[in-house]
Amino acid sequence: MISVRKGRIVVFGDVIDDVVAVPDGSIRVDTDTPSMIRFRPGGSAANTAAWLGMLDCDVDFYGRVGAPDLHRHTQLLSDSGVRPFLSRDPELPTGTIVIVVEGEQRTMLTDRGANDAFDPDEVSDETLEGARLLHFTGYSLFGRAGAEPVKRLVSRARAKGVEVSVDPGSAGFLVDYGVDSFLDAVAGASLIFPNYDEGAVLTGLTDPAEIAAALSQSFDVVVLTMGIGGVYVARTDRPASHIPSLPSRVLDPTGAGDAFCAGFLDTWITSGSTTRSARSGARVAARAVTVMGARPTF
């Protein structure tokens, strides 16, 4: 039996091996560019789970990796304070992303690998029993033949009184997948965490306060992240408000949004205050950008 503790969060979604490259200056085409290159664990959903674990949150994580990597990724998540439930793919490799970091901007080359074969039905009703919140990202939809497995999981969670939150994940993949298809697939989620580009794709708007307000017609709580521009928070019954980011020395912005989401949710499940939660998220994100890679270091 899975133990049930107050405030438990269930996260499902991507596990990735990140190859992070920070060039020393502008990239020179057709020749060498000196760079700092590191291999780090990643995946938006797994990153959020790891930051939640760092915050001493009670968190379960479900995902899928290539067979040779099962032990390594299980240990990495366990070391972050997460209870990992990873399935082993006998054919597909663990997903991999090559991330080129240039200041505040990143270019990502993505091979989703075994993530596309993850079955949301692996998150059992027993797991959902007594959980406070279920969190996932849009990556669990992208590359999938249909949205029904994700929609079933959201419906099962809501039927058990479990709140659902979603991070859209990628503006580019949102365009490929289709806005209407995405919104239909995540119907039932009460919290959404788009960044500015994702919010603009979802609404067709450009003003951040207007983006947050428009999305609040479909979600109870909207948290629009703007990087160094802070966040806009809107609720169905309240206008959008702005929470500033915290100053920090940026080494690598990879995973800052995942860290923010973890900080927000950790406070949200105990306080229900969007302002306090957004400030907690900002503190965790400010820490995240000072380390190489998308997860906490110990």
PDB file of N, CA and C in Angstrom, residues 4 18 26 43-44 48 58 61 65 84 86-87 97 107 113 118-119 131-133 140 158 164 171 220-222 234 265:
ATOM      1  N   VAL A   4      -0.401   7.428   2.721  1.00  0.00           N
ATOM      2  CA  VAL A   4      -1.111   8.663   2.417  1.00  0.00           C
ATOM      3  C   VAL A   4      -0.785   9.677   3.500  1.00  0.00           C
ATOM      4  N   ASP A  18      19.750  15.958 -19.865  1.00  0.00           N
ATOM      5  CA  ASP A  18      20.106  17.233 -20.477  1.00  0.00           C
ATOM      6  C   ASP A  18      21.598  17.284 -20.767  1.00  0.00           C
ATOM      7  N   SER A  26      30.011  34.354 -28.651  1.00  0.00           N
ATOM      8  CA  SER A  26      29.124  33.988 -29.753  1.00  0.00           C
ATOM      9  C   SER A  26      29.571  32.671 -30.387  1.00  0.00           C
ATOM     10  N   GLY A  43      14.048  17.181 -17.608  1.00  0.00           N
ATOM     11  CA  GLY A  43      12.650  16.835 -17.856  1.00  0.00           C
ATOM     12  C   GLY A  43      11.785  17.735 -17.002  1.00  0.00           C
ATOM     13  N   SER A  44      10.911  18.507 -17.624  1.00  0.00           N
ATOM     14  CA  SER A  44      10.170  19.531 -16.890  1.00  0.00           C
ATOM     15  C   SER A  44       9.428  18.978 -15.679  1.00  0.00           C
ATOM     16  N   THR A  48      10.360  19.630 -11.643  1.00  0.00           N
ATOM     17  CA  THR A  48       9.426  20.167 -10.650  1.00  0.00           C
ATOM     18  C   THR A  48       9.350  19.247  -9.446  1.00  0.00           C
ATOM     19  N   ASP A  58       5.915  16.275   0.213  1.00  0.00           N
ATOM     20  CA  ASP A  58       5.633  14.852   0.062  1.00  0.00           C
ATOM     21  C   ASP A  58       5.226  14.624  -1.396  1.00  0.00           C
ATOM     22  N   PHE A  61       6.528  10.656  -8.060  1.00  0.00           N
ATOM     23  CA  PHE A  61       6.762  10.973  -9.473  1.00  0.00           C
ATOM     24  C   PHE A  61       6.638   9.715 -10.323  1.00  0.00           C
ATOM     25  N   VAL A  65      11.737   5.698 -18.590  1.00  0.00           N
ATOM     26  CA  VAL A  65      13.115   5.882 -19.061  1.00  0.00           C
ATOM     27  C   VAL A  65      13.555   4.642 -19.824  1.00  0.00           C
ATOM     28  N   PRO A  84      10.125   7.876  -6.482  1.00  0.00           N
ATOM     29  CA  PRO A  84      10.010   7.666  -7.925  1.00  0.00           C
ATOM     30  C   PRO A  84       9.319   6.343  -8.257  1.00  0.00           C
ATOM     31  N   LEU A  86       9.218   4.740 -11.714  1.00  0.00           N
ATOM     32  CA  LEU A  86       9.639   4.812 -13.107  1.00  0.00           C
ATOM     33  C   LEU A  86       9.433   3.470 -13.783  1.00  0.00           C
ATOM     34  N   SER A  87       8.899   3.501 -15.005  1.00  0.00           N
ATOM     35  CA  SER A  87       8.790   2.285 -15.800  1.00  0.00           C
ATOM     36  C   SER A  87       9.980   2.191 -16.741  1.00  0.00           C
ATOM     37  N   ILE A  97      17.829  16.108 -24.311  1.00  0.00           N
ATOM     38  CA  ILE A  97      17.759  17.465 -24.861  1.00  0.00           C
ATOM     39  C   ILE A  97      19.154  18.080 -24.827  1.00  0.00           C
ATOM     40  N   THR A 107      18.440  27.590 -26.616  1.00  0.00           N
ATOM     41  CA  THR A 107      17.997  26.843 -27.783  1.00  0.00           C
ATOM     42  C   THR A 107      18.006  25.369 -27.400  1.00  0.00           C
ATOM     43  N   GLY A 113      12.306  10.396 -26.801  1.00  0.00           N
ATOM     44  CA  GLY A 113      12.626   9.034 -26.420  1.00  0.00           C
ATOM     45  C   GLY A 113      11.494   8.307 -25.705  1.00  0.00           C
ATOM     46  N   PHE A 118       5.208   6.649 -22.234  1.00  0.00           N
ATOM     47  CA  PHE A 118       4.673   6.603 -20.868  1.00  0.00           C
ATOM     48  C   PHE A 118       3.152   6.556 -20.907  1.00  0.00           C
ATOM     49  N   ASP A 119       2.576   5.690 -20.087  1.00  0.00           N
ATOM     50  CA  ASP A 119       1.124   5.516 -20.022  1.00  0.00           C
ATOM     51  C   ASP A 119       0.587   6.168 -18.750  1.00  0.00           C
ATOM     52  N   ALA A 131      -4.286  12.212  -2.197  1.00  0.00           N
ATOM     53  CA  ALA A 131      -3.343  13.226  -2.686  1.00  0.00           C
ATOM     54  C   ALA A 131      -3.997  14.597  -2.645  1.00  0.00           C
ATOM     55  N   ARG A 132      -3.185  15.620  -2.491  1.00  0.00           N
ATOM     56  CA  ARG A 132      -3.688  17.001  -2.478  1.00  0.00           C
ATOM     57  C   ARG A 132      -3.762  17.577  -3.878  1.00  0.00           C
ATOM     58  N   LEU A 133      -2.789  17.197  -4.741  1.00  0.00           N
ATOM     59  CA  LEU A 133      -2.714  17.820  -6.060  1.00  0.00           C
ATOM     60  C   LEU A 133      -2.007  16.896  -7.034  1.00  0.00           C
ATOM     61  N   SER A 140       3.459  15.792 -21.792  1.00  0.00           N
ATOM     62  CA  SER A 140       2.787  14.489 -21.716  1.00  0.00           C
ATOM     63  C   SER A 140       1.752  14.315 -22.812  1.00  0.00           C
ATOM     64  N   ARG A 158      -9.894  14.382 -10.424  1.00  0.00           N
ATOM     65  CA  ARG A 158     -10.947  15.290  -9.989  1.00  0.00           C
ATOM     66  C   ARG A 158     -12.075  14.535  -9.289  1.00  0.00           C
ATOM     67  N   VAL A 164      -5.849  19.734  -9.815  1.00  0.00           N
ATOM     68  CA  VAL A 164      -4.963  19.433 -10.942  1.00  0.00           C
ATOM     69  C   VAL A 164      -4.320  20.719 -11.440  1.00  0.00           C
ATOM     70  N   ALA A 171       6.047  26.582 -26.126  1.00  0.00           N
ATOM     71  CA  ALA A 171       5.267  27.356 -27.096  1.00  0.00           C
ATOM     72  C   ALA A 171       5.322  26.711 -28.473  1.00  0.00           C
ATOM     73  N   ASP A 220      -9.084  28.334 -12.782  1.00  0.00           N
ATOM     74  CA  ASP A 220      -9.324  29.066 -11.530  1.00  0.00           C
ATOM     75  C   ASP A 220      -8.151  29.984 -11.187  1.00  0.00           C
ATOM     76  N   VAL A 221      -6.942  29.500 -11.428  1.00  0.00           N
ATOM     77  CA  VAL A 221      -5.739  30.266 -11.104  1.00  0.00           C
ATOM     78  C   VAL A 221      -4.793  30.225 -12.295  1.00  0.00           C
ATOM     79  N   VAL A 222      -4.331  31.391 -12.731  1.00  0.00           N
ATOM     80  CA  VAL A 222      -3.379  31.511 -13.832  1.00  0.00           C
ATOM     81  C   VAL A 222      -2.114  32.177 -13.307  1.00  0.00           C
ATOM     82  N   ALA A 234      -3.590  35.677 -11.942  1.00  0.00           N
ATOM     83  CA  ALA A 234      -5.001  36.035 -12.075  1.00  0.00           C
ATOM     84  C   ALA A 234      -5.851  34.888 -11.562  1.00  0.00           C
ATOM     85  N   LEU A 265       3.592  25.691  -5.807  1.00  0.00           N
ATOM     86  CA  LEU A 265       2.705  24.613  -5.369  1.00  0.00           C
ATOM     87  C   LEU A 265       2.954  24.223  -3.916  1.00  0.00           C
TER      88      LEU A 265
END
